[in-house]
Coordinates of C-alpha atoms in Angstrom, one line a residue:
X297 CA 9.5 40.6 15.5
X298 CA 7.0 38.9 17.9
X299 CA 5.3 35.7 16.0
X300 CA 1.9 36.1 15.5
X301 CA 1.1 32.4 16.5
X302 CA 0.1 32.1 20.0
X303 CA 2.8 29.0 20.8
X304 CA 1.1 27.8 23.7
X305 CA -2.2 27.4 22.3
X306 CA -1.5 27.5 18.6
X307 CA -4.3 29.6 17.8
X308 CA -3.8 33.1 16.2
X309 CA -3.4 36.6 17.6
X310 CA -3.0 40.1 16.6
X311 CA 0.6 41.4 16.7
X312 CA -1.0 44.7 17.5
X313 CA -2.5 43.6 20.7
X314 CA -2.8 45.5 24.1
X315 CA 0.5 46.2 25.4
X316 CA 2.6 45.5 21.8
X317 CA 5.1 48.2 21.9
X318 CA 4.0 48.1 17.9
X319 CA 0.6 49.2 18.7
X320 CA 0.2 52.4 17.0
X321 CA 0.1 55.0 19.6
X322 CA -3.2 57.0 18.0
X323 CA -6.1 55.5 20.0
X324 CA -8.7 56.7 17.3
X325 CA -6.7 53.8 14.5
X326 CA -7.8 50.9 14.3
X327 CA -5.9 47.9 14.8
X328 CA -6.3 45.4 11.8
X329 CA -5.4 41.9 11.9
X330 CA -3.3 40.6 9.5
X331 CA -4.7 39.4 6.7
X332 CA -1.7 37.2 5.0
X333 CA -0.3 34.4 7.1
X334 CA 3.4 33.7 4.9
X335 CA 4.5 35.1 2.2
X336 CA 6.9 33.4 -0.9
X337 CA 9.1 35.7 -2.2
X338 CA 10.7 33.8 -4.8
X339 CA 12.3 30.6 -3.0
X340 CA 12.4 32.4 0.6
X341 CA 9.2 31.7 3.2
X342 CA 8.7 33.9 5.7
X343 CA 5.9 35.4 7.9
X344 CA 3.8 38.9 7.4
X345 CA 3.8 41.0 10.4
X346 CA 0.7 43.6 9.6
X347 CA -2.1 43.9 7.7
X348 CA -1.6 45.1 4.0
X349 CA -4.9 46.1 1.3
X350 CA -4.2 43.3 -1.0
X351 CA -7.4 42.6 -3.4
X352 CA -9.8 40.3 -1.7
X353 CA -10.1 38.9 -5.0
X354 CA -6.6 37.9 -4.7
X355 CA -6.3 36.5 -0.6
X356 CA -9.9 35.3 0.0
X357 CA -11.1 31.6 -1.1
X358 CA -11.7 31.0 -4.1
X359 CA -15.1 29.4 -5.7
X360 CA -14.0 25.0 -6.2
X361 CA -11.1 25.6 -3.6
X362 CA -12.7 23.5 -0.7
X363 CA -13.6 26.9 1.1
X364 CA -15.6 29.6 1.0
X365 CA -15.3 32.8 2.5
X366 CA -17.4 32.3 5.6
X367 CA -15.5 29.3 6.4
X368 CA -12.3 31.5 5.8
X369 CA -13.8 34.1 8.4
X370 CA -15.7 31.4 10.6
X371 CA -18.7 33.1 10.4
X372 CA -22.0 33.6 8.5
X373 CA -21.9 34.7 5.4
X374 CA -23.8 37.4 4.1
X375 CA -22.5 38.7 0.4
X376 CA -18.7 39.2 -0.3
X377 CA -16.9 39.6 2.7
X378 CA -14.4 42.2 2.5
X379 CA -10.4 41.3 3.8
X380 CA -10.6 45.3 5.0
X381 CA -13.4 44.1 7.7
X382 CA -13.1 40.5 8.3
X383 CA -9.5 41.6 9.6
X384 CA -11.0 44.0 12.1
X385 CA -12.9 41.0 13.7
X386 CA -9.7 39.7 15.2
X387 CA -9.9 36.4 13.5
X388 CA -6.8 34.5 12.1
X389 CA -5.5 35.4 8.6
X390 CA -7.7 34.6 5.7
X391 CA -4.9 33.8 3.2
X392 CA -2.4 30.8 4.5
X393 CA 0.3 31.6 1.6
X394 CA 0.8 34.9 -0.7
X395 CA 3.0 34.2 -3.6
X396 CA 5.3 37.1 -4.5
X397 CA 7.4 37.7 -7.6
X398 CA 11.0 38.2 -7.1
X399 CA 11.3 40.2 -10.0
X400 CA 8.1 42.2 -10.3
X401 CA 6.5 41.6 -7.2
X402 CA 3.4 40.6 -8.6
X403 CA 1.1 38.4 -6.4
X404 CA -1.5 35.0 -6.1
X405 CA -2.2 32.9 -3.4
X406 CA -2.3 30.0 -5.7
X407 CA 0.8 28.0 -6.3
X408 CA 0.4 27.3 -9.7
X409 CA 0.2 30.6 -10.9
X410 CA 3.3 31.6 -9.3
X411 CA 5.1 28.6 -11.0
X412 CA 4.3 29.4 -14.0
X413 CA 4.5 33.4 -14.1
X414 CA 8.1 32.4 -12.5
X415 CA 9.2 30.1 -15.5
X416 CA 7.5 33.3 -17.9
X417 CA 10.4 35.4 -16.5
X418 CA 13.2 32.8 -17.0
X419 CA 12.0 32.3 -20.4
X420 CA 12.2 36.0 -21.3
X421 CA 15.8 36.2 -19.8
X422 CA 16.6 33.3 -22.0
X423 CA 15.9 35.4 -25.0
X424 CA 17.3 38.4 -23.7
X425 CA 13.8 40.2 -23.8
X426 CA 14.0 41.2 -19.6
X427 CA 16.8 42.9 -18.0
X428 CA 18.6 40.1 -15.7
X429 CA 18.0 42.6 -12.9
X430 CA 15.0 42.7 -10.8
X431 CA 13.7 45.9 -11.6
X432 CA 11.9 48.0 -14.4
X433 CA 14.0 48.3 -17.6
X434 CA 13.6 52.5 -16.7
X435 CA 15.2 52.0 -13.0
X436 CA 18.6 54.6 -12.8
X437 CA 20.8 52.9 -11.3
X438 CA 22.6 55.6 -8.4
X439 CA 25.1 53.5 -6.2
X440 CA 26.9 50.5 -6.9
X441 CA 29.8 48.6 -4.6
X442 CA 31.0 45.6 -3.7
X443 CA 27.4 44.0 -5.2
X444 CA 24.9 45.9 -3.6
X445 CA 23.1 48.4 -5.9
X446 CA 21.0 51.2 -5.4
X447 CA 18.1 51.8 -8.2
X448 CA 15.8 55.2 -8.7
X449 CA 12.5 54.3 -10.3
X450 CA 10.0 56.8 -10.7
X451 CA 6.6 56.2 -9.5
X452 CA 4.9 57.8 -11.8
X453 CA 6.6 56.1 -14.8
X454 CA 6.1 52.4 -13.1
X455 CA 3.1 52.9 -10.9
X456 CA 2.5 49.2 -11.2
X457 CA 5.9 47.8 -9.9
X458 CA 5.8 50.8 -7.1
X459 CA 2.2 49.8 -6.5
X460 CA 3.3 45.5 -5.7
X461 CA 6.2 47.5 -3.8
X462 CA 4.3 49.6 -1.8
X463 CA 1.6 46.7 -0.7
X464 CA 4.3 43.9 -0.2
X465 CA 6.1 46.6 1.6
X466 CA 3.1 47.4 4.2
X467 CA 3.4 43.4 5.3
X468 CA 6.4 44.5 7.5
X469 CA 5.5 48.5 8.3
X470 CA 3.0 49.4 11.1
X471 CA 2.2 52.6 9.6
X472 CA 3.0 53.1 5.6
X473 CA -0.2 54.7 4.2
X474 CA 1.0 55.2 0.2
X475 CA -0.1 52.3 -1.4
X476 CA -1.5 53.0 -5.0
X477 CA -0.7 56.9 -5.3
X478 CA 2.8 56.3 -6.1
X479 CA 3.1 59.3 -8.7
X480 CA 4.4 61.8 -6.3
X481 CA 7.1 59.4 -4.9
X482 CA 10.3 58.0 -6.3
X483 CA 11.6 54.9 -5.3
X484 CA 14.9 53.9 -4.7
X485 CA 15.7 49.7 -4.7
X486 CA 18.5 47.9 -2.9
X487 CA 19.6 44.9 -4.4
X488 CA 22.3 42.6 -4.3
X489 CA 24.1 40.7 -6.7
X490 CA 26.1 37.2 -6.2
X491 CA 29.8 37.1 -7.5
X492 CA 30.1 36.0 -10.8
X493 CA 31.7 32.3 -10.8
X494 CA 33.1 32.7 -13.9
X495 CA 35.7 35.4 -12.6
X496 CA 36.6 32.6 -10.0
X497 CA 39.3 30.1 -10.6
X498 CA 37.3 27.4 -10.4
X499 CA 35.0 28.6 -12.6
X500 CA 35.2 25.5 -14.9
X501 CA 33.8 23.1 -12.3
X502 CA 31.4 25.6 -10.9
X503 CA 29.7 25.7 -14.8
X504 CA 30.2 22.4 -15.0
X505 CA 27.8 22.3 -11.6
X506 CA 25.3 24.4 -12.3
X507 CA 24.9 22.8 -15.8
X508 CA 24.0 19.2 -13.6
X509 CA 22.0 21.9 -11.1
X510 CA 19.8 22.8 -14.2
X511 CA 19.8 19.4 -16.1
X512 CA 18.3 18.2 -12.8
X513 CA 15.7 20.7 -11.8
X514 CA 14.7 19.9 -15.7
X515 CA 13.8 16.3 -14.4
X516 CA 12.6 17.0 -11.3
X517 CA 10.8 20.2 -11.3
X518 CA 12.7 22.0 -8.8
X519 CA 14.0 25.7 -9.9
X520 CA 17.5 26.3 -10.3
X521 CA 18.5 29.7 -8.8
X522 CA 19.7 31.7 -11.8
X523 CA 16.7 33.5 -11.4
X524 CA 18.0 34.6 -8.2
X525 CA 21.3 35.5 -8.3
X526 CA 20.0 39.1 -8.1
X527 CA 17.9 39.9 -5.3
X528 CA 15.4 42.8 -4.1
X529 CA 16.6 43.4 -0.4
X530 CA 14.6 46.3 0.1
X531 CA 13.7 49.9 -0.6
X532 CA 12.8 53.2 0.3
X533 CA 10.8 55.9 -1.0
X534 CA 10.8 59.9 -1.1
X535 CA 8.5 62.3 -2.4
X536 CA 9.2 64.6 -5.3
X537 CA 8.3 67.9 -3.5
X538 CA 8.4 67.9 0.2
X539 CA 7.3 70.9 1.7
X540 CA 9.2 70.0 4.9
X541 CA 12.3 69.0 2.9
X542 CA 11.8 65.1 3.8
X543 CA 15.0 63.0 2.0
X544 CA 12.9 59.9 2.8
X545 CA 9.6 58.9 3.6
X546 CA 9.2 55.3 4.5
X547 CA 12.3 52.5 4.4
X548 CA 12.3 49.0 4.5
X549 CA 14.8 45.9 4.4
X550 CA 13.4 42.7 4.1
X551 CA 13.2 40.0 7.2
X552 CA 15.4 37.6 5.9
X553 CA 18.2 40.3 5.1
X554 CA 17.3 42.5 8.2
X555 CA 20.7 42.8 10.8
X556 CA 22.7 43.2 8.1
X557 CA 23.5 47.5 8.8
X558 CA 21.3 47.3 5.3
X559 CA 19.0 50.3 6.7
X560 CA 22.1 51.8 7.3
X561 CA 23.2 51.7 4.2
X562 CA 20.1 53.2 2.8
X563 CA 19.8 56.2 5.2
X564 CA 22.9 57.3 3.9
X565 CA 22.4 56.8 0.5
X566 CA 19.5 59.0 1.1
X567 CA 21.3 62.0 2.6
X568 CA 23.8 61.9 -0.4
X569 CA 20.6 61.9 -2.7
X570 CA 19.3 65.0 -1.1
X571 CA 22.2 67.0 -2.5
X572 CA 22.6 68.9 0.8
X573 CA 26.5 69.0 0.1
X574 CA 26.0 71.2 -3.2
X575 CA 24.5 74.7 -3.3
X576 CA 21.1 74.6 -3.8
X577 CA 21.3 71.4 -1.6
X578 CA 18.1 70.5 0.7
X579 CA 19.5 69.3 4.4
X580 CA 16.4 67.5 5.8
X581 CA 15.7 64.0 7.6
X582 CA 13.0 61.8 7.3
X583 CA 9.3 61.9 7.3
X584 CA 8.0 62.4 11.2
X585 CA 7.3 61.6 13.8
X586 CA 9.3 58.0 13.4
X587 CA 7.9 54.9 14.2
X588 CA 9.1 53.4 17.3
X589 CA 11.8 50.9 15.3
X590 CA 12.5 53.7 13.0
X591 CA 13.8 56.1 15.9
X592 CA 15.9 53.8 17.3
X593 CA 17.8 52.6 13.7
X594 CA 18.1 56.9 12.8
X595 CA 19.1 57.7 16.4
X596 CA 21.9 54.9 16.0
X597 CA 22.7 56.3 12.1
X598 CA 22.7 59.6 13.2
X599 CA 25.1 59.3 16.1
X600 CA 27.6 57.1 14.3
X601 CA 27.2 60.2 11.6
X602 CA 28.4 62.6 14.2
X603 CA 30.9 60.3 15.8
X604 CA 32.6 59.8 12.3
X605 CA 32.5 63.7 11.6
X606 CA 33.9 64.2 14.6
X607 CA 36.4 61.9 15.1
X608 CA 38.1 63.5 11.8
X609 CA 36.6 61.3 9.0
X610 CA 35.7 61.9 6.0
X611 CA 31.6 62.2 6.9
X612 CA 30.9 66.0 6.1
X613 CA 30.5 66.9 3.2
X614 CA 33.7 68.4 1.7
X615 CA 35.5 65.5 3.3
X616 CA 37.9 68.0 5.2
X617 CA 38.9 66.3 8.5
X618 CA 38.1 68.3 12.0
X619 CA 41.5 66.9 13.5
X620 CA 44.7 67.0 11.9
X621 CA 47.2 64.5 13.4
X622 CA 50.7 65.5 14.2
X623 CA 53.7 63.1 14.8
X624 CA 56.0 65.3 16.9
X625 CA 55.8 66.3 20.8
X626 CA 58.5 68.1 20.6
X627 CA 60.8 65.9 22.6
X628 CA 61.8 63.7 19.7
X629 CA 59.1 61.5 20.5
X630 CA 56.8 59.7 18.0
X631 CA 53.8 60.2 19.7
X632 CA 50.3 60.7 17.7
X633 CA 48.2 64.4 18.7
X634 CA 45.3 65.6 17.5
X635 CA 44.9 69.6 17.4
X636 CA 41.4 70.7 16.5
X637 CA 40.3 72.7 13.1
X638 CA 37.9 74.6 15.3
X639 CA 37.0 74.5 19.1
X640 CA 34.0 75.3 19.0
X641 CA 31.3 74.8 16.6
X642 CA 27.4 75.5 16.9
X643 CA 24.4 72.5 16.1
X644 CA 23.8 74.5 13.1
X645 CA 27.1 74.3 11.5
X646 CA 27.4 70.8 12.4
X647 CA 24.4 70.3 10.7
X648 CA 25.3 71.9 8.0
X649 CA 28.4 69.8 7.5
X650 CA 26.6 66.1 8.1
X651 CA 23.0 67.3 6.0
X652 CA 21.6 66.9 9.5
X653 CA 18.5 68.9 10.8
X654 CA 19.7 70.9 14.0
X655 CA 17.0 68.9 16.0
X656 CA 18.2 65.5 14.8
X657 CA 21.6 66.7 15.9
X658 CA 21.1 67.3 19.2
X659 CA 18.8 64.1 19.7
X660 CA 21.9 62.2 18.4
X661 CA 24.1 63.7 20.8
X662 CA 21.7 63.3 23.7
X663 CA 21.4 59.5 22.9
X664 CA 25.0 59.3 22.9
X665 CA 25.6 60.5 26.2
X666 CA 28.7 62.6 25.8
X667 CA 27.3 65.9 26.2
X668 CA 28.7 67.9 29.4
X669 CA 26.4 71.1 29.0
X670 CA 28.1 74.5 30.6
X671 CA 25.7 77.0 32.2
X672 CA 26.2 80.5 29.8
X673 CA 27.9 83.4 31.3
X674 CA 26.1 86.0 33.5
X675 CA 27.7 89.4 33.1
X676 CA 27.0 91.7 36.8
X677 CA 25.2 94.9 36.7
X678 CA 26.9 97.9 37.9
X679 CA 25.1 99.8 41.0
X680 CA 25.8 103.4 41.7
X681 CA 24.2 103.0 44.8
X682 CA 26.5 102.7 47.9
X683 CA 26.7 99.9 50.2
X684 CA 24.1 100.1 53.1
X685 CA 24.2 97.0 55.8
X686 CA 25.0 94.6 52.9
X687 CA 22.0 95.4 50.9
X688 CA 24.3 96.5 47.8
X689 CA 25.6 92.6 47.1
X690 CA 21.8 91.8 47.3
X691 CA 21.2 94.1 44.7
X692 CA 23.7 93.0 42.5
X693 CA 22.9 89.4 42.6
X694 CA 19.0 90.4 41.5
X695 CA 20.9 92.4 38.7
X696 CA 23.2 89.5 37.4
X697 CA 21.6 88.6 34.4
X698 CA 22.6 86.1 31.3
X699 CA 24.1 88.2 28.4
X700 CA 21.6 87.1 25.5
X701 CA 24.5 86.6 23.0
X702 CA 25.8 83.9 25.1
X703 CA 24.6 80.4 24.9
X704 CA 25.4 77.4 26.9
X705 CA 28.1 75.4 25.8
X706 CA 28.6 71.6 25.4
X707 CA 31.3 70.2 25.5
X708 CA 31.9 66.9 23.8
X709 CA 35.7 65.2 24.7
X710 CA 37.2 63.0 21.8
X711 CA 37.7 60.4 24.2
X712 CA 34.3 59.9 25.1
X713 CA 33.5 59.6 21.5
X714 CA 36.0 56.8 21.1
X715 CA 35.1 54.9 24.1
X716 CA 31.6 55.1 22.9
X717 CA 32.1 53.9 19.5
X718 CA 33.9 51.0 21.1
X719 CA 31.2 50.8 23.7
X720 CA 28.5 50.0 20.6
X721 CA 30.7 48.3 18.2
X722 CA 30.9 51.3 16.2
X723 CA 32.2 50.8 12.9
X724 CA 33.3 54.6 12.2
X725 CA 33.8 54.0 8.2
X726 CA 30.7 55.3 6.5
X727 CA 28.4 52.6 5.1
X728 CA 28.7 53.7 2.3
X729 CA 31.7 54.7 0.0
X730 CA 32.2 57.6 -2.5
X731 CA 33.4 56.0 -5.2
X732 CA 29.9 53.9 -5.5
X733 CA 28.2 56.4 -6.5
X734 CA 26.9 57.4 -10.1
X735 CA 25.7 59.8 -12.0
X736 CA 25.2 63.5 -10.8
X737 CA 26.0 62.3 -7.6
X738 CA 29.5 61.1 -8.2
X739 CA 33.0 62.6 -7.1
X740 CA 33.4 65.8 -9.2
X741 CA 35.7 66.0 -11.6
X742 CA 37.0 69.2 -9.3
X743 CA 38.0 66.6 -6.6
X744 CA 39.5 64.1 -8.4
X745 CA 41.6 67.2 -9.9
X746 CA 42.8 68.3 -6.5
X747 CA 43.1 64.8 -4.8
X748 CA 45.3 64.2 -8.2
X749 CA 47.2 67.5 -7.7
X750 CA 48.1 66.5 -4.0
X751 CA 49.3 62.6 -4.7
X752 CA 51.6 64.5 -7.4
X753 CA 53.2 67.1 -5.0
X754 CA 53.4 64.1 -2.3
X755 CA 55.5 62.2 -4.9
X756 CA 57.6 64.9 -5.7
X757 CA 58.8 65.5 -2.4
X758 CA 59.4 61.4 -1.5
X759 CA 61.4 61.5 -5.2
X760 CA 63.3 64.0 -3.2

């Protein structure tokens, strides 16, 4: 993300500015500057990259601070200047530091306040009167593996923690609009969780650590990090009842845990959310058009979606392979083949089988480059008129016309989808796993049963 610190002159610009491939491509928006310089989110300091609505009462100067607002906008003043405004003027960010909670996300630009609304929650985990994780009490908790966790909270039921959500979120997204209506929109919260050092085996001297860790930060003021061995990593959000069957409308991970395939992780939990694999299933994508960043992460999710379905893993829904494998050539070689399922499939039904939209489909496989299109077959008319001076061959070439029930073909070779996976570093597991998830949306009992039934007959017949 470009810095929005000019570093040859020091002084501030917009990251919107002429020529930002960020720059929102309406010409009739306009461009605000941000309003928030850093942001503390718990012990992590990092910059904003847009604007977000945050009270003024909150990021402008406060009365017996040193400032006032006009010195904050450099300007004359003339009543309460509003942060919506002053940011249009192109001037630098009116509040140096916005304190966030870790847990709540609640927010002050004073230090103090965060301090002690910090040492609040660590008092109330003391006493066992919060939940040690850093959502609402209500949050579902959907998918859980190897640490990470995925949480539903309703936005209706905890408008306030969706609310400090949805405005932290807009620091880092160009175009979220959904700041304080969060009742139609449900939330979903990616966190992760550090290993437990008493599982370890050196759990005795790591207690015996942390209990100097904590007897220091006593003395010295500094915060020990127990308050942060579960973090908020990011989010995103759907709404209840889309009318054009959107399974996600914004999504975010946080800068300092960006790079990590975290989005990818989300965009596929939110596929499996939108039940597309049961009947009565929606099969939809996300809210459109895409902001540039957003295509380019869901053209790259989508086309390692279609690379994994294709290349015989367990992506589609019913987790029934494409390609079978075979050992034998026939020759008494051990030599690996792959036979297709089916040779030939249409966008729809591949669609059908990944929860993909038709159109997102073929934008996938025209990003990966694969795609050898064949021109449809043109069936020749029959002419009951004899051939005078050639004129008959003419006529016939006018009549050839393209059967309507024949479409063009594209062919897609296996091998081009393995030297492209290797090509991109393509990890063709799934970033996510089955088994992590809960609730309505883990494996059915029906699978387990016939996954069961099959490891029994495959016993039987090594016992023999």
């Amino acid at each position: 993300m470009p810095s929005a610190i000019d570093k040859t002159t020091g002084t501030s610009t917009s990251v919107l500015q002429e020529g930002s491939p960020h720059r929102s491509r309406r010409a009739s928006l306009k461009v605000l500057n941000r309003n928030i310089h850093q942001v503390v989110l718990g012990d992590q300091l990092f910059d904003a990259w847009y604007y977000s609505p945050y009270p003024d009462s909150i990021i402008l100067p406060q009365p017996g601070d040193g400032s006032t607002a006009a010195d904050a906008r450099n300007g004359p003043s003339h009543g309460h200047l509003s942060g919506y405004h002053s940011s249009i003027r192109g001037q630098e960010p009116i509040c140096p530091f916005l304190y966030v909670c870790p847990c709540c996300f609640r927010y002050t630009s004073l230090k103090q306040q965060f301090i002690q609304h910090v040492a609040r929650h660590r008092h109330l985990r003391s006493q066992n009167l919060e939940p040690d994780q850093p959502v609402p009490q209500s949050a579902f908790k959907v998918y859980e593996w190897e640490g990470h966790a995925v949480w539903e909270i309703d936005g209706e039921r905890e408008k306030l923690y969706c609310q400090n959500l949805s405005l932290f979120g807009k620091l880092f997204l160009e175009q979220k609009s959904v700041f304080f209506d969060t009742g139609g929109f449900k939330y979903y919260v990616l966190t992760y969780t550090k290993p437990d050092i008493s599982t370890s085996p050196a759990s005795a001297t790591a207690k015996t650590r942390a209990q100097k860790q904590r007897s220091t930060s006593a003395n010295t003021g500094e915060e020990d990090d127990s308050l942060y061995r579960t973090r908020v990593l990011g989010f995103f959000s759907k709404e209840n009842l889309s009318w054009d069957s959107n399974n996600l409308a914004c999504i975010l991970i946080f800068p300092p845990f960006q790079h990590r395939q975290l989005g990818q992780l989300l965009m596929a939990v939110s596929y499996k959310l939108s039940g597309w694999e049961w009947e009565g299933g929606v099969i939809g994508g996300p809210e459109k058009p895409l902001s540039a960043m957003g295509r380019r992460s869901y053209l790259r999710f989508w086309s390692e979606r279609i690379a994994r379905f294709l290349m015989g893993q367990t992506a589609d829904a019913d987790a029934k392979r494409v390609f079978d494998n075979a050992n034998a050539d026939g020759n008494g070689r051990n030599r690996k083949t792959v036979l297709l399922r089916k040779e030939e499939m249409t966008v729809k039904e591949i669609g059908d089988r990944t929860g993909m939209l038709a159109e997102d489909v073929v934008a996938a496989l025209t990003e990966m480059g694969m795609c050898n299109v064949m021109a449809p077959k043109r069936k020749k008319a029959k002419s009951s008129t004899p051939e005078v001076n050639g004129t008959a061959s003419a006529s016939l070439a006018h009549a050839a016309e393209i059967d309507p029930e024949e479409l063009a073909t594209v062919v897609i070779h296996r091998s081009k989808i393995v030297e492209w996976a290797e090509k991109n570093g393509v990890d063709l597991r799934s970033p996510v796993k089955e088994e992590g998830f809960l609730g309505e949306w883990a494996l059915s009992d029906l699978a387990e049963s016939d996954n069961g039934s099959q490891n029994a007959s495959g016993e039987e017949g090594s016992d023999a």
